[in-house]
Structure formats: C-alpha cells, structure tokens
Amino acid sequence: MKLLTLNFLTCAIKTCKTNASSFPLHPRDAELEIQEADVNLPFLKNILPRLMWEELRTICKELGLPDLPPTPPTPTDLISGGNSTDTTEGRTQAEQEPSQTAKDLHRVLLETCIQEGKLVCGCCGHEYAVKEGVANFLLPGHLV
Amino acid sequence: MAVSEAAGLSYEEEHVHEVYEQIASHFSSTRYKPWPIVERFLKEQPNGAIGADVGCGNGKYLAVNKEVFIVGSDRSTNLVKIAQHHKPHDVVVADNLSLPHPPHSFDFAISIAVVHHLSTPARRMEAVKCILDLLRPPQQGVSGSGGKALIYVWALEQKSSRRGWDEGSEQDVMVPWVMTAKKEKVPKKKKKQQKRRGEEGLAQENGEAEKGSEDQKEENSEAPETKPEGDKTFLRYYHLYRKGELEGDIEQAGGVIVESGYEKDNWWAIASLK
C-alpha cells in the first residue's frame, strides 16, 4: 500500500469519521518496501492541492523516514530549473523535467509501500492489518 | 425471497461475499473488457483527479486511466489480490457500507455492478449514500462543480437477453455461476464444448452485464449424465432494478442525477451531491 493512499484513508467506523483524530491512520510495526514506478510530473503537480501535508509529515516521522519539508512544494518547485528565468519562455509540459523535489515526493508517495503491519485509528484505537501490501478494513460484527 | 433488514448482512455473507471469494480467480478471467459508459466516464476525469472504485472486483476499471489516482475497494480479499497490480492505483479490502475514506474527499467514484448485491431496500439506499458521501460537494453557486459518481446496476427489463426477465418478473433472484473443472486430457467432443464456453465468456464482456455463460452452464450441470466431473455451481443473490428505481434511491440518499440511462441490460446513473 502506497503512502499516498493513506491521504485518502480513515477509520471504517462511522462514529470515528467525524472525529479529527481518526485521520490520518497511524502505521505500526510497518515493513516498508520500495516499488519503483515512473515519475508522472503533471500528476504530481495536480495532486499537490489534495495532499494533507501536515498529516503526511506525521506519517513519515512515524515510519522513521526522512522529514518532509515543513511546507508543501509549489508546482514550480517540482520542475527542474523551475525557479530560473527561462520558465517564461513557455516550455511545454512534455519538455519539463522533474526536479529533485519532485523525485523525492514521488519516492515517498508512490514508491514507498507498507507491505506488512497495522494501521491504527487515533480515535478508537482499532487496528487494521496490512498483509502482502493490502490493508483490510472489514470490521468485526460488533463494530458494524 | 425478500430478506429482513436485520438478516441482510448475514444473508449477503453467504449468498454474495462467500461466493465471490470462491469464484474470484475464474470470475476475474472472464472480466477484462470495460463497459463503454464506464470507460468514457473514467477517461473524462482530468489528470491528477482522485477517485474511488467501490466494489472494484478484479480491478479491470483501474486499467482505464493511468493519469488519475483511484483507491479501489472490495469485500473479497481474493479479488483485491488480483486488483493489486494496476499502477499507479491502490486497493484495500473493505465493506461498501463501512468505507474507510474521509467524507467528501474524492473527485469521482464508480460502483459498477455492486449495489444490486445488497439484499434489502434500506441497505441498497445506504450503499448509494456511502458512495455519494465520498464526493466533494459542489462549490456554492457553481453547478456541476462537485464530484461525480457513476453507479451501474443490473436491470429487470431485459426481455431480449438470454434470461428474458422483464417488467413484472421477480426482482430478487439467485443467479448461478458455474465453475468448470480444468482437465488435463479432454475428449474431442468436450473440447469443443469448452471452447464454446470460452466464446460465451467473451460475448459476456461485450456488454452483457453480470449474465453470460452461466445460463447454459447451468443447463449443462442440471443434466447429471452430461455433467463434467468437478464442475461446481455457485448461486449469487441479485436485486434487479426496475426503471427509475436507481434514480429514486440516489435522490433519497441526498444526490442529484446528472445523467442516467440504460445500456445492455443495465441501468446506470451519474450523480453528485446536492
């Protein structure tokens, strides 16, 4: 399971969803694996506004990964040479190369996968198992 | 065959969840061609859009658009394991009435041939509500700006189909799935029969919803003298939707219909939040 997915997951128990502490789910005893994938620069730029940056930073800390920068990158930060003056010359998207910032973000969000472990709700404490890269959110009968 | 609200969950466990868990691999091998309306809906989504596929099955719709990010979910662990390999998307095991997503966080959602497996009216309406709750609400005053969901269900009105159901038929039905046993050595005659089955599987994918080869297979298995050894029949529960019923459920669940229609024995609707 990709770390990006954690940006769109919370506790499956309805009463938790309205409680801010249920997001994000907290990885525990996580075994990580890098699964390489091609960098898609327009995709990265477009998902930027959807990222819950503070929460992603928390997850990275909890997993012992290198710190994410305190503020989210801007779309320009993701383009190689994006801050230099030649961006005004109107390079097409196809010509743009991902910056190191983009590559780092890609590595964290799309290549770093939780293969085994648990995801814990910060509200009710329920633990969801992750096995072979798949998180299981089926609830026992008394919690449905 | 109507089921009481309280018994709904355990009924579906036996007549839907357990069946898919067992037929996962065979079911998946017959499902790879996306239905045109679903394909169009997915391809219309802009690059970087975030989607949910509720009841993603083997993940065949995850392959359609690689420029969006979809979190698929299914009740069947065995199907999710098959769906796992579609990049850049991701899948989890979850119940469609207890989805593990923050409310109002998705640009789009699909739920294809899923809601018809819920066995009571209240549970079907709740399933629709759970899908709608995933969507971004529209910005104030900007119509059409909210997230959109595409829901697809099997229709009651399909008199030209092999099954022949139509207006007035029983809406709650059990539909057989026959899993053919694989054999190392097959006599010529049977080989032919198996090939024909394979072709039926293709025809099924060319649009004929959740039907397809089951009927004829069932006929085969009902004649004991011709039944190949090892074939196994599974029965799945379906609620067949009347005209207008899906739209009614969506409106009751707090949604508005953007577009809806009938295609190849199925009712479909695209909806958003009010």
PDB file of N, CA, C and O in Angstrom, chain A residues 73-135:
ATOM      1  N   PRO A  73       5.589  21.632  -1.366  1.00  0.00           N
ATOM      2  CA  PRO A  73       6.194  22.285  -2.532  1.00  0.00           C
ATOM      3  C   PRO A  73       5.133  22.947  -3.399  1.00  0.00           C
ATOM      4  O   PRO A  73       3.967  22.557  -3.361  1.00  0.00           O
ATOM      5  N   THR A  74       5.548  23.946  -4.158  1.00  0.00           N
ATOM      6  CA  THR A  74       4.639  24.558  -5.135  1.00  0.00           C
ATOM      7  C   THR A  74       4.821  23.803  -6.449  1.00  0.00           C
ATOM      8  O   THR A  74       5.816  23.097  -6.629  1.00  0.00           O
ATOM      9  N   PRO A  75       3.878  23.940  -7.393  1.00  0.00           N
ATOM     10  CA  PRO A  75       4.041  23.272  -8.693  1.00  0.00           C
ATOM     11  C   PRO A  75       5.383  23.617  -9.348  1.00  0.00           C
ATOM     12  O   PRO A  75       6.022  22.759  -9.963  1.00  0.00           O
ATOM     13  N   THR A  76       5.825  24.881  -9.202  1.00  0.00           N
ATOM     14  CA  THR A  76       7.090  25.291  -9.812  1.00  0.00           C
ATOM     15  C   THR A  76       8.266  24.553  -9.183  1.00  0.00           C
ATOM     16  O   THR A  76       9.239  24.230  -9.869  1.00  0.00           O
ATOM     17  N   ASP A  77       8.167  24.265  -7.877  1.00  0.00           N
ATOM     18  CA  ASP A  77       9.245  23.534  -7.194  1.00  0.00           C
ATOM     19  C   ASP A  77       9.470  22.148  -7.805  1.00  0.00           C
ATOM     20  O   ASP A  77      10.533  21.550  -7.629  1.00  0.00           O
ATOM     21  N   LEU A  78       8.438  21.619  -8.465  1.00  0.00           N
ATOM     22  CA  LEU A  78       8.537  20.252  -8.978  1.00  0.00           C
ATOM     23  C   LEU A  78       9.223  20.170 -10.333  1.00  0.00           C
ATOM     24  O   LEU A  78       9.552  19.102 -10.810  1.00  0.00           O
ATOM     25  N   ILE A  79       9.431  21.335 -10.966  1.00  0.00           N
ATOM     26  CA  ILE A  79      10.036  21.353 -12.294  1.00  0.00           C
ATOM     27  C   ILE A  79      11.519  21.633 -12.165  1.00  0.00           C
ATOM     28  O   ILE A  79      11.916  22.563 -11.448  1.00  0.00           O
ATOM     29  N   SER A  80      12.295  20.849 -12.871  1.00  0.00           N
ATOM     30  CA  SER A  80      13.731  21.064 -12.858  1.00  0.00           C
ATOM     31  C   SER A  80      14.034  22.440 -13.455  1.00  0.00           C
ATOM     32  O   SER A  80      13.563  22.763 -14.544  1.00  0.00           O
ATOM     33  N   GLY A  81      14.778  23.246 -12.681  1.00  0.00           N
ATOM     34  CA  GLY A  81      15.069  24.608 -13.133  1.00  0.00           C
ATOM     35  C   GLY A  81      13.849  25.503 -13.081  1.00  0.00           C
ATOM     36  O   GLY A  81      13.800  26.556 -13.704  1.00  0.00           O
ATOM     37  N   GLY A  82      12.853  25.074 -12.312  1.00  0.00           N
ATOM     38  CA  GLY A  82      11.574  25.781 -12.268  1.00  0.00           C
ATOM     39  C   GLY A  82      11.671  27.197 -11.751  1.00  0.00           C
ATOM     40  O   GLY A  82      10.830  28.023 -12.073  1.00  0.00           O
ATOM     41  N   ASN A  83      12.705  27.464 -10.954  1.00  0.00           N
ATOM     42  CA  ASN A  83      12.816  28.811 -10.398  1.00  0.00           C
ATOM     43  C   ASN A  83      13.705  29.722 -11.237  1.00  0.00           C
ATOM     44  O   ASN A  83      13.848  30.899 -10.956  1.00  0.00           O
ATOM     45  N   SER A  84      14.317  29.157 -12.287  1.00  0.00           N
ATOM     46  CA  SER A  84      15.156  30.000 -13.129  1.00  0.00           C
ATOM     47  C   SER A  84      14.283  30.804 -14.079  1.00  0.00           C
ATOM     48  O   SER A  84      13.094  30.546 -14.236  1.00  0.00           O
ATOM     49  N   THR A  85      14.902  31.754 -14.748  1.00  0.00           N
ATOM     50  CA  THR A  85      14.122  32.713 -15.526  1.00  0.00           C
ATOM     51  C   THR A  85      13.554  32.134 -16.813  1.00  0.00           C
ATOM     52  O   THR A  85      12.624  32.678 -17.366  1.00  0.00           O
ATOM     53  N   ASP A  86      14.118  31.021 -17.299  1.00  0.00           N
ATOM     54  CA  ASP A  86      13.679  30.549 -18.617  1.00  0.00           C
ATOM     55  C   ASP A  86      12.291  29.909 -18.617  1.00  0.00           C
ATOM     56  O   ASP A  86      11.800  29.513 -19.653  1.00  0.00           O
ATOM     57  N   THR A  87      11.631  29.856 -17.456  1.00  0.00           N
ATOM     58  CA  THR A  87      10.267  29.319 -17.446  1.00  0.00           C
ATOM     59  C   THR A  87       9.323  30.234 -18.212  1.00  0.00           C
ATOM     60  O   THR A  87       8.282  29.811 -18.661  1.00  0.00           O
ATOM     61  N   THR A  88       9.726  31.486 -18.339  1.00  0.00           N
ATOM     62  CA  THR A  88       8.869  32.432 -19.053  1.00  0.00           C
ATOM     63  C   THR A  88       8.844  32.136 -20.546  1.00  0.00           C
ATOM     64  O   THR A  88       7.996  32.630 -21.261  1.00  0.00           O
ATOM     65  N   GLU A  89       9.795  31.334 -21.008  1.00  0.00           N
ATOM     66  CA  GLU A  89       9.831  31.053 -22.447  1.00  0.00           C
ATOM     67  C   GLU A  89       8.795  30.023 -22.873  1.00  0.00           C
ATOM     68  O   GLU A  89       8.738  29.621 -24.027  1.00  0.00           O
ATOM     69  N   GLY A  90       7.980  29.596 -21.912  1.00  0.00           N
ATOM     70  CA  GLY A  90       6.828  28.771 -22.252  1.00  0.00           C
ATOM     71  C   GLY A  90       7.194  27.364 -22.700  1.00  0.00           C
ATOM     72  O   GLY A  90       6.748  26.904 -23.734  1.00  0.00           O
ATOM     73  N   ARG A  91       8.019  26.704 -21.917  1.00  0.00           N
ATOM     74  CA  ARG A  91       8.296  25.311 -22.261  1.00  0.00           C
ATOM     75  C   ARG A  91       7.022  24.495 -22.102  1.00  0.00           C
ATOM     76  O   ARG A  91       6.249  24.711 -21.173  1.00  0.00           O
ATOM     77  N   THR A  92       6.790  23.567 -23.002  1.00  0.00           N
ATOM     78  CA  THR A  92       5.585  22.753 -22.885  1.00  0.00           C
ATOM     79  C   THR A  92       5.781  21.744 -21.760  1.00  0.00           C
ATOM     80  O   THR A  92       6.910  21.449 -21.347  1.00  0.00           O
ATOM     81  N   GLN A  93       4.674  21.220 -21.301  1.00  0.00           N
ATOM     82  CA  GLN A  93       4.726  20.252 -20.200  1.00  0.00           C
ATOM     83  C   GLN A  93       5.607  19.068 -20.549  1.00  0.00           C
ATOM     84  O   GLN A  93       6.305  18.545 -19.699  1.00  0.00           O
ATOM     85  N   ALA A  94       5.566  18.657 -21.813  1.00  0.00           N
ATOM     86  CA  ALA A  94       6.323  17.477 -22.216  1.00  0.00           C
ATOM     87  C   ALA A  94       7.823  17.691 -22.063  1.00  0.00           C
ATOM     88  O   ALA A  94       8.574  16.752 -21.824  1.00  0.00           O
ATOM     89  N   GLU A  95       8.242  18.955 -22.185  1.00  0.00           N
ATOM     90  CA  GLU A  95       9.673  19.247 -22.093  1.00  0.00           C
ATOM     91  C   GLU A  95      10.145  19.408 -20.661  1.00  0.00           C
ATOM     92  O   GLU A  95      11.332  19.433 -20.387  1.00  0.00           O
ATOM     93  N   GLN A  96       9.201  19.535 -19.744  1.00  0.00           N
ATOM     94  CA  GLN A  96       9.593  19.767 -18.357  1.00  0.00           C
ATOM     95  C   GLN A  96      10.155  18.498 -17.729  1.00  0.00           C
ATOM     96  O   GLN A  96       9.643  17.411 -17.940  1.00  0.00           O
ATOM     97  N   GLU A  97      11.207  18.696 -16.949  1.00  0.00           N
ATOM     98  CA  GLU A  97      11.827  17.570 -16.253  1.00  0.00           C
ATOM     99  C   GLU A  97      11.526  17.691 -14.767  1.00  0.00           C
ATOM    100  O   GLU A  97      11.485  18.790 -14.225  1.00  0.00           O
ATOM    101  N   PRO A  98      11.317  16.563 -14.089  1.00  0.00           N
ATOM    102  CA  PRO A  98      11.053  16.643 -12.648  1.00  0.00           C
ATOM    103  C   PRO A  98      12.298  17.085 -11.874  1.00  0.00           C
ATOM    104  O   PRO A  98      13.407  16.652 -12.165  1.00  0.00           O
ATOM    105  N   SER A  99      12.098  17.970 -10.914  1.00  0.00           N
ATOM    106  CA  SER A  99      13.190  18.420 -10.047  1.00  0.00           C
ATOM    107  C   SER A  99      13.480  17.342  -9.006  1.00  0.00           C
ATOM    108  O   SER A  99      12.736  16.364  -8.894  1.00  0.00           O
ATOM    109  N   GLN A 100      14.542  17.542  -8.244  1.00  0.00           N
ATOM    110  CA  GLN A 100      14.849  16.605  -7.163  1.00  0.00           C
ATOM    111  C   GLN A 100      13.683  16.564  -6.170  1.00  0.00           C
ATOM    112  O   GLN A 100      13.321  15.503  -5.656  1.00  0.00           O
ATOM    113  N   THR A 101      13.066  17.729  -5.931  1.00  0.00           N
ATOM    114  CA  THR A 101      11.906  17.788  -5.020  1.00  0.00           C
ATOM    115  C   THR A 101      10.793  16.869  -5.519  1.00  0.00           C
ATOM    116  O   THR A 101      10.182  16.123  -4.741  1.00  0.00           O
ATOM    117  N   ALA A 102      10.545  16.900  -6.834  1.00  0.00           N
ATOM    118  CA  ALA A 102       9.506  16.049  -7.416  1.00  0.00           C
ATOM    119  C   ALA A 102       9.862  14.578  -7.268  1.00  0.00           C
ATOM    120  O   ALA A 102       9.018  13.748  -6.922  1.00  0.00           O
ATOM    121  N   LYS A 103      11.132  14.280  -7.525  1.00  0.00           N
ATOM    122  CA  LYS A 103      11.567  12.878  -7.415  1.00  0.00           C
ATOM    123  C   LYS A 103      11.438  12.375  -5.977  1.00  0.00           C
ATOM    124  O   LYS A 103      11.026  11.232  -5.749  1.00  0.00           O
ATOM    125  N   ASP A 104      11.789  13.254  -5.024  1.00  0.00           N
ATOM    126  CA  ASP A 104      11.676  12.867  -3.611  1.00  0.00           C
ATOM    127  C   ASP A 104      10.221  12.621  -3.227  1.00  0.00           C
ATOM    128  O   ASP A 104       9.892  11.660  -2.523  1.00  0.00           O
ATOM    129  N   LEU A 105       9.359  13.519  -3.694  1.00  0.00           N
ATOM    130  CA  LEU A 105       7.935  13.404  -3.373  1.00  0.00           C
ATOM    131  C   LEU A 105       7.357  12.113  -3.983  1.00  0.00           C
ATOM    132  O   LEU A 105       6.601  11.381  -3.340  1.00  0.00           O
ATOM    133  N   HIS A 106       7.748  11.861  -5.222  1.00  0.00           N
ATOM    134  CA  HIS A 106       7.332  10.641  -5.918  1.00  0.00           C
ATOM    135  C   HIS A 106       7.775   9.397  -5.144  1.00  0.00           C
ATOM    136  O   HIS A 106       7.000   8.450  -4.955  1.00  0.00           O
ATOM    137  N   ARG A 107       9.015   9.446  -4.659  1.00  0.00           N
ATOM    138  CA  ARG A 107       9.540   8.299  -3.914  1.00  0.00           C
ATOM    139  C   ARG A 107       8.718   8.040  -2.653  1.00  0.00           C
ATOM    140  O   ARG A 107       8.334   6.912  -2.353  1.00  0.00           O
ATOM    141  N   VAL A 108       8.416   9.112  -1.928  1.00  0.00           N
ATOM    142  CA  VAL A 108       7.669   8.956  -0.671  1.00  0.00           C
ATOM    143  C   VAL A 108       6.227   8.513  -0.936  1.00  0.00           C
ATOM    144  O   VAL A 108       5.741   7.558  -0.339  1.00  0.00           O
ATOM    145  N   LEU A 109       5.549   9.198  -1.847  1.00  0.00           N
ATOM    146  CA  LEU A 109       4.104   8.977  -2.002  1.00  0.00           C
ATOM    147  C   LEU A 109       3.759   7.757  -2.837  1.00  0.00           C
ATOM    148  O   LEU A 109       2.788   7.060  -2.545  1.00  0.00           O
ATOM    149  N   LEU A 110       4.519   7.520  -3.899  1.00  0.00           N
ATOM    150  CA  LEU A 110       4.112   6.481  -4.855  1.00  0.00           C
ATOM    151  C   LEU A 110       5.005   5.255  -4.895  1.00  0.00           C
ATOM    152  O   LEU A 110       4.610   4.226  -5.447  1.00  0.00           O
ATOM    153  N   GLU A 111       6.205   5.376  -4.337  1.00  0.00           N
ATOM    154  CA  GLU A 111       7.089   4.205  -4.385  1.00  0.00           C
ATOM    155  C   GLU A 111       7.279   3.536  -3.032  1.00  0.00           C
ATOM    156  O   GLU A 111       7.644   2.371  -2.967  1.00  0.00           O
ATOM    157  N   THR A 112       7.042   4.282  -1.957  1.00  0.00           N
ATOM    158  CA  THR A 112       7.207   3.708  -0.622  1.00  0.00           C
ATOM    159  C   THR A 112       5.901   3.026  -0.229  1.00  0.00           C
ATOM    160  O   THR A 112       4.856   3.666  -0.154  1.00  0.00           O
ATOM    161  N   CYS A 113       5.983   1.703  -0.028  1.00  0.00           N
ATOM    162  CA  CYS A 113       4.771   0.925   0.237  1.00  0.00           C
ATOM    163  C   CYS A 113       4.857   0.220   1.579  1.00  0.00           C
ATOM    164  O   CYS A 113       5.916  -0.289   1.958  1.00  0.00           O
ATOM    165  N   ILE A 114       3.748   0.193   2.278  1.00  0.00           N
ATOM    166  CA  ILE A 114       3.663  -0.601   3.502  1.00  0.00           C
ATOM    167  C   ILE A 114       3.256  -2.009   3.083  1.00  0.00           C
ATOM    168  O   ILE A 114       2.185  -2.206   2.502  1.00  0.00           O
ATOM    169  N   GLN A 115       4.121  -2.976   3.323  1.00  0.00           N
ATOM    170  CA  GLN A 115       3.829  -4.350   2.916  1.00  0.00           C
ATOM    171  C   GLN A 115       3.181  -5.160   4.033  1.00  0.00           C
ATOM    172  O   GLN A 115       2.292  -5.952   3.802  1.00  0.00           O
ATOM    173  N   GLU A 116       3.663  -4.958   5.254  1.00  0.00           N
ATOM    174  CA  GLU A 116       3.106  -5.675   6.404  1.00  0.00           C
ATOM    175  C   GLU A 116       2.990  -4.689   7.552  1.00  0.00           C
ATOM    176  O   GLU A 116       3.692  -3.686   7.592  1.00  0.00           O
ATOM    177  N   GLY A 117       2.100  -4.963   8.483  1.00  0.00           N
ATOM    178  CA  GLY A 117       1.974  -4.115   9.661  1.00  0.00           C
ATOM    179  C   GLY A 117       0.525  -3.832   9.995  1.00  0.00           C
ATOM    180  O   GLY A 117      -0.371  -4.597   9.629  1.00  0.00           O
ATOM    181  N   LYS A 118       0.329  -2.700  10.679  1.00  0.00           N
ATOM    182  CA  LYS A 118      -1.033  -2.334  11.086  1.00  0.00           C
ATOM    183  C   LYS A 118      -1.242  -0.859  10.837  1.00  0.00           C
ATOM    184  O   LYS A 118      -0.296  -0.076  10.794  1.00  0.00           O
ATOM    185  N   LEU A 119      -2.515  -0.482  10.702  1.00  0.00           N
ATOM    186  CA  LEU A 119      -2.898   0.925  10.664  1.00  0.00           C
ATOM    187  C   LEU A 119      -3.831   1.125  11.851  1.00  0.00           C
ATOM    188  O   LEU A 119      -4.812   0.400  12.001  1.00  0.00           O
ATOM    189  N   VAL A 120      -3.505   2.121  12.681  1.00  0.00           N
ATOM    190  CA  VAL A 120      -4.246   2.284  13.927  1.00  0.00           C
ATOM    191  C   VAL A 120      -5.032   3.590  13.906  1.00  0.00           C
ATOM    192  O   VAL A 120      -4.501   4.647  13.551  1.00  0.00           O
ATOM    193  N   CYS A 121      -6.314   3.513  14.297  1.00  0.00           N
ATOM    194  CA  CYS A 121      -7.150   4.708  14.382  1.00  0.00           C
ATOM    195  C   CYS A 121      -6.794   5.469  15.654  1.00  0.00           C
ATOM    196  O   CYS A 121      -6.772   4.895  16.751  1.00  0.00           O
ATOM    197  N   GLY A 122      -6.530   6.773  15.490  1.00  0.00           N
ATOM    198  CA  GLY A 122      -6.181   7.609  16.630  1.00  0.00           C
ATOM    199  C   GLY A 122      -7.379   7.968  17.497  1.00  0.00           C
ATOM    200  O   GLY A 122      -7.237   8.546  18.570  1.00  0.00           O
ATOM    201  N   CYS A 123      -8.566   7.608  17.029  1.00  0.00           N
ATOM    202  CA  CYS A 123      -9.787   7.928  17.769  1.00  0.00           C
ATOM    203  C   CYS A 123     -10.223   6.739  18.618  1.00  0.00           C
ATOM    204  O   CYS A 123     -10.335   6.846  19.830  1.00  0.00           O
ATOM    205  N   CYS A 124     -10.449   5.582  17.995  1.00  0.00           N
ATOM    206  CA  CYS A 124     -10.966   4.425  18.741  1.00  0.00           C
ATOM    207  C   CYS A 124      -9.885   3.398  19.050  1.00  0.00           C
ATOM    208  O   CYS A 124     -10.114   2.463  19.821  1.00  0.00           O
ATOM    209  N   GLY A 125      -8.724   3.530  18.417  1.00  0.00           N
ATOM    210  CA  GLY A 125      -7.640   2.586  18.689  1.00  0.00           C
ATOM    211  C   GLY A 125      -7.734   1.283  17.907  1.00  0.00           C
ATOM    212  O   GLY A 125      -6.898   0.397  18.055  1.00  0.00           O
ATOM    213  N   HIS A 126      -8.763   1.167  17.046  1.00  0.00           N
ATOM    214  CA  HIS A 126      -8.904  -0.067  16.277  1.00  0.00           C
ATOM    215  C   HIS A 126      -7.699  -0.248  15.344  1.00  0.00           C
ATOM    216  O   HIS A 126      -7.209   0.706  14.752  1.00  0.00           O
ATOM    217  N   GLU A 127      -7.230  -1.498  15.236  1.00  0.00           N
ATOM    218  CA  GLU A 127      -6.077  -1.798  14.386  1.00  0.00           C
ATOM    219  C   GLU A 127      -6.522  -2.541  13.132  1.00  0.00           C
ATOM    220  O   GLU A 127      -7.228  -3.542  13.215  1.00  0.00           O
ATOM    221  N   TYR A 128      -6.100  -2.032  11.977  1.00  0.00           N
ATOM    222  CA  TYR A 128      -6.378  -2.698  10.715  1.00  0.00           C
ATOM    223  C   TYR A 128      -5.094  -3.344  10.219  1.00  0.00           C
ATOM    224  O   TYR A 128      -4.060  -2.679  10.139  1.00  0.00           O
ATOM    225  N   ALA A 129      -5.174  -4.604   9.878  1.00  0.00           N
ATOM    226  CA  ALA A 129      -3.972  -5.330   9.448  1.00  0.00           C
ATOM    227  C   ALA A 129      -3.623  -5.007   7.996  1.00  0.00           C
ATOM    228  O   ALA A 129      -4.507  -4.819   7.150  1.00  0.00           O
ATOM    229  N   VAL A 130      -2.324  -4.924   7.718  1.00  0.00           N
ATOM    230  CA  VAL A 130      -1.840  -4.828   6.339  1.00  0.00           C
ATOM    231  C   VAL A 130      -1.051  -6.103   6.062  1.00  0.00           C
ATOM    232  O   VAL A 130      -0.099  -6.420   6.781  1.00  0.00           O
ATOM    233  N   LYS A 131      -1.481  -6.859   5.067  1.00  0.00           N
ATOM    234  CA  LYS A 131      -0.789  -8.095   4.708  1.00  0.00           C
ATOM    235  C   LYS A 131      -0.517  -8.118   3.221  1.00  0.00           C
ATOM    236  O   LYS A 131      -1.413  -7.841   2.425  1.00  0.00           O
ATOM    237  N   GLU A 132       0.699  -8.482   2.869  1.00  0.00           N
ATOM    238  CA  GLU A 132       1.105  -8.527   1.455  1.00  0.00           C
ATOM    239  C   GLU A 132       0.688  -7.253   0.719  1.00  0.00           C
ATOM    240  O   GLU A 132       0.190  -7.296  -0.413  1.00  0.00           O
ATOM    241  N   GLY A 133       0.838  -6.120   1.400  1.00  0.00           N
ATOM    242  CA  GLY A 133       0.570  -4.838   0.751  1.00  0.00           C
ATOM    243  C   GLY A 133      -0.888  -4.436   0.686  1.00  0.00           C
ATOM    244  O   GLY A 133      -1.221  -3.409   0.096  1.00  0.00           O
ATOM    245  N   VAL A 134      -1.775  -5.225   1.287  1.00  0.00           N
ATOM    246  CA  VAL A 134      -3.205  -4.899   1.249  1.00  0.00           C
ATOM    247  C   VAL A 134      -3.735  -4.676   2.657  1.00  0.00           C
ATOM    248  O   VAL A 134      -3.594  -5.543   3.526  1.00  0.00           O
ATOM    249  N   ALA A 135      -4.333  -3.503   2.880  1.00  0.00           N
ATOM    250  CA  ALA A 135      -4.947  -3.217   4.177  1.00  0.00           C
ATOM    251  C   ALA A 135      -6.360  -3.777   4.193  1.00  0.00           C
ATOM    252  O   ALA A 135      -7.077  -3.695   3.207  1.00  0.00           O
TER     253      ALA A 135
END
